Coordinates of C-alpha atoms and ligand atoms in Angstrom, one line a residue:
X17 CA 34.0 12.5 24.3
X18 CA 34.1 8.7 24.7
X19 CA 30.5 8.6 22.6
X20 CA 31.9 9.3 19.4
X21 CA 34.6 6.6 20.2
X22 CA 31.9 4.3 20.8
X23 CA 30.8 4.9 17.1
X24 CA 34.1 4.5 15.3
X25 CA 32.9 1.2 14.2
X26 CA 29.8 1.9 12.7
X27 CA 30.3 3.3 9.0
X28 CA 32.0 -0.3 8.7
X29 CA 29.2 -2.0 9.8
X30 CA 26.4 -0.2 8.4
X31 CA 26.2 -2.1 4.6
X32 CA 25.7 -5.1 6.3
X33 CA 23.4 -3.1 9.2
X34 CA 21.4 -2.2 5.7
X35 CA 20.8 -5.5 4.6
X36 CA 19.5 -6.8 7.6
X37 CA 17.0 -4.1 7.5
X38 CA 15.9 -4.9 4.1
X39 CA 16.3 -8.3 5.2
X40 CA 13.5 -8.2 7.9
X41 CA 11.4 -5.6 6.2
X42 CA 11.1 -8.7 3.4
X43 CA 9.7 -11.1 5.8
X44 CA 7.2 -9.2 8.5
X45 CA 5.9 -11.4 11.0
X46 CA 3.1 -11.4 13.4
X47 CA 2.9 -11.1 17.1
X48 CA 4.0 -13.6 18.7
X49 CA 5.3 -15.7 15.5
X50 CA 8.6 -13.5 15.3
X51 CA 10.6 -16.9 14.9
X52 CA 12.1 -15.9 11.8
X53 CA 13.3 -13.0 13.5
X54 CA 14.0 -13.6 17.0
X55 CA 16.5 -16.3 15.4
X56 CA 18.3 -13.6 13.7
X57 CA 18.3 -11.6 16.6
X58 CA 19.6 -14.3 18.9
X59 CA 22.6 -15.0 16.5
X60 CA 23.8 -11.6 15.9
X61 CA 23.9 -10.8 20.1
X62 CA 25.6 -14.2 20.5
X63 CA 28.2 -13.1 17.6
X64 CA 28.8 -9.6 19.3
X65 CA 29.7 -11.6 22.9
X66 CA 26.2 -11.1 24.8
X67 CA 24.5 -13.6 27.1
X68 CA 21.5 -14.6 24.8
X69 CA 17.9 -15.7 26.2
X70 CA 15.4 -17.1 24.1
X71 CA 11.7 -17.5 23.9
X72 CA 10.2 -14.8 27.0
X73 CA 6.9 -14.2 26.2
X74 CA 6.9 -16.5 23.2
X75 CA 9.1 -15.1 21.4
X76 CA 10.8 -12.5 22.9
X77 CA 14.8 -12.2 23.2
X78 CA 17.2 -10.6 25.6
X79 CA 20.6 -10.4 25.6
X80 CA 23.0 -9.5 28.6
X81 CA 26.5 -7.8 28.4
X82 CA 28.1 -7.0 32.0
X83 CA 30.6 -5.1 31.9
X84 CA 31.9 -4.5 35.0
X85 CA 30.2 -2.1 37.9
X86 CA 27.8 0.3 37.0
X87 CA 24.3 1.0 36.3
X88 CA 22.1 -1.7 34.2
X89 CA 20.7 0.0 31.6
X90 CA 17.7 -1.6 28.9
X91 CA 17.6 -1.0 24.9
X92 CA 14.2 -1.9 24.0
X93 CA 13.4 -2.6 20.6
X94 CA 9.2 -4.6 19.0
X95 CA 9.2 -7.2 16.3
X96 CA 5.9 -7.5 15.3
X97 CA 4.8 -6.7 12.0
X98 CA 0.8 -5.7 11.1
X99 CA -1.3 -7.1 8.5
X100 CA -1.6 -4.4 5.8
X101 CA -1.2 -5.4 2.4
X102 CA 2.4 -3.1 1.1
X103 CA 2.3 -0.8 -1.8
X104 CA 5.4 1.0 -1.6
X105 CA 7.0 -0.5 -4.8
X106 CA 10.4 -0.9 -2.7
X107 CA 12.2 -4.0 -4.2
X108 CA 12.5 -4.9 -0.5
X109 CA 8.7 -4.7 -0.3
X110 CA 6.8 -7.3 1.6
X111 CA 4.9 -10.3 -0.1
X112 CA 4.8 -12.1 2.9
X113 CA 1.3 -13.8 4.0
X114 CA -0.1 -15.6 6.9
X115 CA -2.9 -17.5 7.7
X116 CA -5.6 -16.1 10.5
X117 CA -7.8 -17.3 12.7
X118 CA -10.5 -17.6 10.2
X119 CA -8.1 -19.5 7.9
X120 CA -7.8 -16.9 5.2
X121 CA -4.6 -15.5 3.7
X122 CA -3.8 -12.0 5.4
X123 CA -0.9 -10.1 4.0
X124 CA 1.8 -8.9 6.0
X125 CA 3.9 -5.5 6.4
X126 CA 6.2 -4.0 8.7
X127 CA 4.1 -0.7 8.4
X128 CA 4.9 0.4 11.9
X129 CA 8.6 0.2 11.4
X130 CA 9.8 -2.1 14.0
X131 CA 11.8 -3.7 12.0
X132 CA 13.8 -0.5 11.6
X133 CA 13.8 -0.6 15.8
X134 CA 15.4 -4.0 15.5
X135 CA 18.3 -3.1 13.1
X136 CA 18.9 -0.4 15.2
X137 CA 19.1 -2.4 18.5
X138 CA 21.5 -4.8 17.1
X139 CA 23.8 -2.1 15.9
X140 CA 23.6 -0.4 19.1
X141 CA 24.6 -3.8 20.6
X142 CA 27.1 -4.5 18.3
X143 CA 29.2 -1.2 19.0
X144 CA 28.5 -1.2 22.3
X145 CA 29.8 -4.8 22.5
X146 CA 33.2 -3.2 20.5
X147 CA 33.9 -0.8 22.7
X148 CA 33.6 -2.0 26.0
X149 CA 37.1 0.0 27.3
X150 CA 34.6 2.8 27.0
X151 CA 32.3 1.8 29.7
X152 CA 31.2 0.2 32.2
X153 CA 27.9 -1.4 33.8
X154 CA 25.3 -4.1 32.1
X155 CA 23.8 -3.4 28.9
X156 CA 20.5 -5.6 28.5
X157 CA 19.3 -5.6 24.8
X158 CA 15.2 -6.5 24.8
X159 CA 13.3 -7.7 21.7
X160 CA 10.2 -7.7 22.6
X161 CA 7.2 -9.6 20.5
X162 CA 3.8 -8.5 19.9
X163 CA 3.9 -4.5 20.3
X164 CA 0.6 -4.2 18.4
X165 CA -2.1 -4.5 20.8
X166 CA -1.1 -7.7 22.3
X167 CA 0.8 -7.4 24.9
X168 CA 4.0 -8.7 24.4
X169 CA 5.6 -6.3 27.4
X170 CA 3.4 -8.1 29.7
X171 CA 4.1 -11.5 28.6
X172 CA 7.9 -10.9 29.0
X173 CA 7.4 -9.4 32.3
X174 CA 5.0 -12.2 33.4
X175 CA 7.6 -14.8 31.6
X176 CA 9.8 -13.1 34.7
X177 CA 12.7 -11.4 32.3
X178 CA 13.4 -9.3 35.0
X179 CA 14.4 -12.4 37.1
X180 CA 16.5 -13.6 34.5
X181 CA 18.3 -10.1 33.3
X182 CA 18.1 -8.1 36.4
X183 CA 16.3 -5.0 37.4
X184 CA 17.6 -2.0 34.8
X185 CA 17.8 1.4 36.2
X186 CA 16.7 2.8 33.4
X187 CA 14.8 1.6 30.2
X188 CA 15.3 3.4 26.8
X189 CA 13.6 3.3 23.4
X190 CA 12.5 4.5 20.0
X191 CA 10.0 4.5 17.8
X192 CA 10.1 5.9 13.8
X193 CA 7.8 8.2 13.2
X194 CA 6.9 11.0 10.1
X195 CA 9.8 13.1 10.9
X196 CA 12.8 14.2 9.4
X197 CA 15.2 11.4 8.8
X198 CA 18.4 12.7 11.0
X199 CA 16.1 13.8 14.2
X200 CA 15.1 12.8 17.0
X201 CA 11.7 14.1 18.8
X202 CA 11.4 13.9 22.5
X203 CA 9.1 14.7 25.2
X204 CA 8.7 14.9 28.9
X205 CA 5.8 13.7 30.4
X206 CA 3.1 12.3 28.9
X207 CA 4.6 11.5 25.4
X208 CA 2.0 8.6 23.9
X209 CA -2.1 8.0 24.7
X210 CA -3.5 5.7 26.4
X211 CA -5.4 3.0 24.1
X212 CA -8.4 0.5 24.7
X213 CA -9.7 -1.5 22.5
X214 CA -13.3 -3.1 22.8
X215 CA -14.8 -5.1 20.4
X216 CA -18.7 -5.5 20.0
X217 CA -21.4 -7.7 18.4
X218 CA -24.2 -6.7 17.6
X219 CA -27.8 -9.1 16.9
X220 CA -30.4 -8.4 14.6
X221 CA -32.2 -11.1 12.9
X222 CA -31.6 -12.9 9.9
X223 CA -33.9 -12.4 6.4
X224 CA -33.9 -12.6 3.1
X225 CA -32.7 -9.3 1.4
X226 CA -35.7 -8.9 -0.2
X227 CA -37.9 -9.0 2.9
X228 CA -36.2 -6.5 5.4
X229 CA -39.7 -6.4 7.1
X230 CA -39.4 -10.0 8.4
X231 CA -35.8 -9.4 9.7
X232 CA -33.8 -7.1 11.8
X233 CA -31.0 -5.4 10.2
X234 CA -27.5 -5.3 12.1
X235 CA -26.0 -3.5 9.3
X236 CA -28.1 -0.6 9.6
X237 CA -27.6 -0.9 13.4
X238 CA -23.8 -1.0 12.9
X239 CA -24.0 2.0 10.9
X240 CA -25.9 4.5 12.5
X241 CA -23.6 3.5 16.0
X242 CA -20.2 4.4 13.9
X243 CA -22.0 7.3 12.8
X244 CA -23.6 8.1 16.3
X245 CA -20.0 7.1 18.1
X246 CA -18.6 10.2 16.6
X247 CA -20.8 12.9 18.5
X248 CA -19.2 11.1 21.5
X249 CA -16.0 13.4 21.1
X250 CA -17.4 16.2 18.9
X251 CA -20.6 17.1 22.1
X252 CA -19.4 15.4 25.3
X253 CA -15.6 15.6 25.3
X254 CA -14.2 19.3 26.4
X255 CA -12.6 20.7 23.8
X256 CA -9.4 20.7 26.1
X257 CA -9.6 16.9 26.7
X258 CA -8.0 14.8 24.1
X259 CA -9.4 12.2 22.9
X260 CA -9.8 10.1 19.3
X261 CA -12.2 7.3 19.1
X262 CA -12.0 5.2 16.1
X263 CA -13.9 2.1 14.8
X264 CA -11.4 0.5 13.2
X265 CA -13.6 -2.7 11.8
X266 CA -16.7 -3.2 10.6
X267 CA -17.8 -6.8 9.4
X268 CA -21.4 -8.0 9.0
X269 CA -22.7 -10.9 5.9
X270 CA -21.7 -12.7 3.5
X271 CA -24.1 -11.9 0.0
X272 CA -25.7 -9.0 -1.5
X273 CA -29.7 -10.8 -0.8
X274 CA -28.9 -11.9 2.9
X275 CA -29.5 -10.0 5.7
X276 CA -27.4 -11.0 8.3
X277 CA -27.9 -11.6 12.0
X278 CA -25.1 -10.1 13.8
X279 CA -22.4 -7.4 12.8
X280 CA -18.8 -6.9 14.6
X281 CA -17.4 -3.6 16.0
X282 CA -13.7 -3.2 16.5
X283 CA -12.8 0.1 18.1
X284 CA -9.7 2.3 19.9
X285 CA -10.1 4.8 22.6
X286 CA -7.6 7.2 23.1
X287 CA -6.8 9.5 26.4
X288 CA -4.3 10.9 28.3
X289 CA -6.6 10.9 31.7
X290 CA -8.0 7.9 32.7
X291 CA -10.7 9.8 34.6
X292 CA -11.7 11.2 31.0
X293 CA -11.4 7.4 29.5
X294 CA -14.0 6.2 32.0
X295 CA -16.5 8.5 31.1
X296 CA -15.6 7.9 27.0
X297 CA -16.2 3.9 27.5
X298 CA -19.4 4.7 29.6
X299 CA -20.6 6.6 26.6
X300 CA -19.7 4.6 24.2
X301 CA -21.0 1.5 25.9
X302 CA -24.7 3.8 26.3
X303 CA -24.4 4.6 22.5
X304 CA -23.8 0.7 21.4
X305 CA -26.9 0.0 23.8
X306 CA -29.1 2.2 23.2
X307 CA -29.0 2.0 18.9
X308 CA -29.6 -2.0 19.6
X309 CA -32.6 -1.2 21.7
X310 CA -34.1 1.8 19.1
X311 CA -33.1 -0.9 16.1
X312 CA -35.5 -3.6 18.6
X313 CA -32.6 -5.8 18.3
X314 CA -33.6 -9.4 20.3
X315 CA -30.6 -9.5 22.6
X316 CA -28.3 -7.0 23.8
X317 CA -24.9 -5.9 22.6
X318 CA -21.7 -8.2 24.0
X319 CA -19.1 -5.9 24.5
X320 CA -15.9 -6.9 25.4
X321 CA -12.4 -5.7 26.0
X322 CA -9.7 -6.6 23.7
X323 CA -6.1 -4.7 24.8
X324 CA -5.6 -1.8 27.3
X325 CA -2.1 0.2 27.3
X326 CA -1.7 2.7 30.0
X327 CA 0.0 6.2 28.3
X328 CA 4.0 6.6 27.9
X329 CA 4.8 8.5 30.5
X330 CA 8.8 9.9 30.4
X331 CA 10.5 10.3 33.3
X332 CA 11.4 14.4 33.2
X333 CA 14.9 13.8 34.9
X334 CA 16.3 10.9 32.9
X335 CA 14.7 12.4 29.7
X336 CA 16.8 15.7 30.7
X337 CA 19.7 13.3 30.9
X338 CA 18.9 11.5 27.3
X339 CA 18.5 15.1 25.8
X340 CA 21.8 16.8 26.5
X341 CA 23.7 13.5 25.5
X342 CA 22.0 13.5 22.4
X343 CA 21.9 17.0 21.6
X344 CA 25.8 17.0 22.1
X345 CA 25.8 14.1 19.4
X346 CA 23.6 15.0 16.8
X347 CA 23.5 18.3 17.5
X348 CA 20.5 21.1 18.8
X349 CA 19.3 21.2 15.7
X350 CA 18.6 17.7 15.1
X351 CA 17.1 16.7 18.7
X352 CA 13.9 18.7 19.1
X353 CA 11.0 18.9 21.4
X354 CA 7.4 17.7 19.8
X355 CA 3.9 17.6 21.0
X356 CA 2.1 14.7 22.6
X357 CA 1.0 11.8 20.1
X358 CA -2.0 9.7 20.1
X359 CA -0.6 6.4 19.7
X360 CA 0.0 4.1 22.0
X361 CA 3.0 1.8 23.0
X362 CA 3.8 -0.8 25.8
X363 CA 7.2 0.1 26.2
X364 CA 6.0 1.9 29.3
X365 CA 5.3 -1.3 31.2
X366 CA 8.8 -2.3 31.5
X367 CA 9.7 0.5 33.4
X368 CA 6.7 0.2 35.5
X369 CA 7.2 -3.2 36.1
X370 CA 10.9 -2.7 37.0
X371 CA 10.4 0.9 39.2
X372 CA 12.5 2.6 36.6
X373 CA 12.3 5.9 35.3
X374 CA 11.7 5.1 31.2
X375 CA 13.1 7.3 27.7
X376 CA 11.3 6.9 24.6
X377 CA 11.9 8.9 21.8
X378 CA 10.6 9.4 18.1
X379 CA 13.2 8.8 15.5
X380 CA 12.9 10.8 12.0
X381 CA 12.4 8.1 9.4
X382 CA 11.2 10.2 6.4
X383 CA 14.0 11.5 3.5
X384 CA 14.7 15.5 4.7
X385 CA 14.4 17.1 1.2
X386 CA 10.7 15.3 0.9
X387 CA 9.7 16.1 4.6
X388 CA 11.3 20.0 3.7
X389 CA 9.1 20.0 0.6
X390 CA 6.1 19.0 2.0
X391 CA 6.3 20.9 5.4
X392 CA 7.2 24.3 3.1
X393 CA 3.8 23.6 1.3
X394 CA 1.6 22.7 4.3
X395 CA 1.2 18.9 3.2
X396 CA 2.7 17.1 6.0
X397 CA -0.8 14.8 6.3
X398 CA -1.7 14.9 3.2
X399 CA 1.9 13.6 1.2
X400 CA 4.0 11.9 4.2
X401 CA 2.5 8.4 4.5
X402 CA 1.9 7.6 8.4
X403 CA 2.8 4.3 10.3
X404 CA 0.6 1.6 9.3
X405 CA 0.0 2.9 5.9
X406 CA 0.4 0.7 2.9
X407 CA 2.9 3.2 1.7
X408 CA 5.2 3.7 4.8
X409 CA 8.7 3.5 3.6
X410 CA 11.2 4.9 6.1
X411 CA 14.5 6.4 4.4
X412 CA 17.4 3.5 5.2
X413 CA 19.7 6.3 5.5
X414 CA 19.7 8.6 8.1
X415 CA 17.1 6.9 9.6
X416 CA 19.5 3.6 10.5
X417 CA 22.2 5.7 11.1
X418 CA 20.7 7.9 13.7
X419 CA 18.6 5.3 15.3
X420 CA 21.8 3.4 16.2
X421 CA 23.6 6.7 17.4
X422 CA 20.8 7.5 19.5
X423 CA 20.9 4.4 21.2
X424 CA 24.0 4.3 22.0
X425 CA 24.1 7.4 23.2
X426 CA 21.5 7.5 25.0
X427 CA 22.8 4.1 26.9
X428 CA 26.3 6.5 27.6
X429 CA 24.5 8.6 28.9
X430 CA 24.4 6.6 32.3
X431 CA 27.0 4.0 31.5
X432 CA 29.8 6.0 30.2
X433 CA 33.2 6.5 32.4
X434 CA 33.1 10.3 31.3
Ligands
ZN518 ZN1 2.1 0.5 15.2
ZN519 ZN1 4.9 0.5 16.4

């Protein structure tokens, strides 16, 4: 089959493949300042013969190879990187910083892995770019920034990137995730959660910490509504509904003698229904009101909305189509179906936004004997770090190796001439 042609190339290219990985995993960057490597993306699409755009949505990058007639299809890979402090001891590991809004130095990490998506995209590129007797149609190669919770989709979509690559028929992805390095995990349907993220102050009234009488407390307040949040799923969420609510930042004062007069909520709701989502931010907009008014706090709560990401929904036909393709690569073994996930993505807005059916898959990124070991003793959670953990350290190899595969042939899928 023309697929495994397609690959020839790719054992050659892979050392240098590598060091672009560790190469990008050295220097995270945040959403929407992915200049660093957005450059490094540009260059490497230009090399490889593809029709480079710069700057969508800040800093997003697309590059376009046609190829004759045939379908368009999209390779969609995130930049950003999260700011999470590494401790994986890799001698790639991340000592990058940046400066927030508040001016302090944050640390920096690509503990979601995108900058294994990256590397994987521009390999994909690269060998699709070699072997273009192979197929035919338009291969569109997206970088898109800000994946965490900003919106980068949108702002490429509203940046018109459609207008300036052309509609895809179809829009595929991947994202690593605590599998088995060597497999890939797919899902029709509903694959990824909705998220919405609110964030809340709170007022109480400002005292010396000696004289809580004279004050009101927002700390206190802040506490009991984490604590009272969680009977929100636990007592008025069916136990078929799924839903996880977490407050994911808490900051109130500045000294140990001060009480303060506000405190800061930062929290994600996820749902697969958004019937069941409007009936979790009702309560916990009640909850947020209702311990300000029992604490007798002088104003009410401001509540506002930071992000909201509709789920990933994959189209059931054209992940059909991605399956077989990649089961006849990698094999049945290594291409298995997994349950629905609580994260979150934008990926799905692209597809949306383009009336496209969309693919997105979970790529194995954890070292098979380790995942075997722990998975034989039941300690999946407990020893496999997660994405965004300080300790996330995908395997280079097979994770790079099958993420590139995948890609490309998943993209053969619809543009091969077999
Ligand atoms: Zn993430
Ligand atoms: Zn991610």
């Amino acid at each position: 089959m023309s697929i495994s042609r397609m690959l020839d190339s790719l054992p050659g290219t892979m050392p240098t493949l590598e060091d672009i990985y560790r190469d990008l995993h050295a220097h995270p960057e945040f959403a929407y300042s992915e200049h660093r490597t957005a450059g490094i993306v540009a260059e490497s699409l230009r090399k490889a013969g593809y029709e480079v755009t710069e700057g969508i949505g800040v800093t997003g990058v697309v590059g376009v190879l046609r190829n004759g007639d045939g379908p368009t299809v999209m390779l969609r890979a995130d930049m950003d990187a999260l700011p999470v402090e590494e401790k994986t001891g890799l001698d790639y590991a991340s000592t990058a910083t940046m400066i927030d809004e508040t001016g302090q130095a944050v640390p920096l990490m690509h503990a979601c892995g995108h900058d294994v998506h990256v590397t994987c995209l521009l390999g994909a590129a690269q060998q699709l770019a070699t072997s273009t007797d192979l197929w035919s149609g338009t291969l569109v190669a997206l970088f898109q920034p800000a994946e965490e919770g900003r919106g980068g989709a949108l702002r490429m979509i509203e940046d018109d990137v459609f207008g300036i690559v052309g509609n895809p028929d179809v829009v595929l992805g991947q994202h690593v995730l605590p599998y088995a390095a060597g497999t890939v995990g797919y899902r029709a349907g509903a694959m990824l959660a909705a998220a919405d993220s609110f964030e809340a102050r709170v007022f109480g009234r400002g005292a010396h910490g000696s004289r809580p009488e004279t004050g009101i407390d927002p700390i206190v307040m802040a506490a009991s509504i984490v604590m009272k949040l969680q009977t929100i799923v636990s007592r008025e969420v069916a136990a078929n509904e799924q839903v996880v609510l977490t407050v994911g930042a808490l900051h109130a004062g500045t000294k140990a003698n001060i009480i303060p007069d506000h405190a800061d909520l930062k929290l994600s709701i996820r749902t697969y229904d958004r019937g069941v989502t409007e009936r979790v931010e009702a309560a916990v907009r009640r909850v947020i009101e209702a311990e300000c008014i029992s604490a007798g706090s002088p104003r009410p709560p401001e509540i506002t909305e930071l992000s909201r990401f509709d789920a990933t929904v994959n189209d059931p036909r054209a992940t059909d189509r991605v399956v077989q393709a990649l089961k006849s690569e990698l094999g049945d073994d290594q291409v298995v179906e997994i349950d629905p996930i609580m994260i979150s993505e934008d990926v799905g807005e692209f597809g949306k936004a383009a009336g496209a059916p969309s693919v997105y898959w979970a790529l194995g990124c954890v070292d098979p004997k380790t995942y075997a070991e722990a998975l034989a003793e039941g300690k999946i959670e407990e020893q496999i770090p997660s994405n965004h953990s300080p300790l996330f350290a995908p395997a280079v190899q097979p994770t790079l190796t099958t993420g590139v595969t995948a890609l490309v042939t998943a993209a053969a899928a619809w543009l091969s001439a077999d």
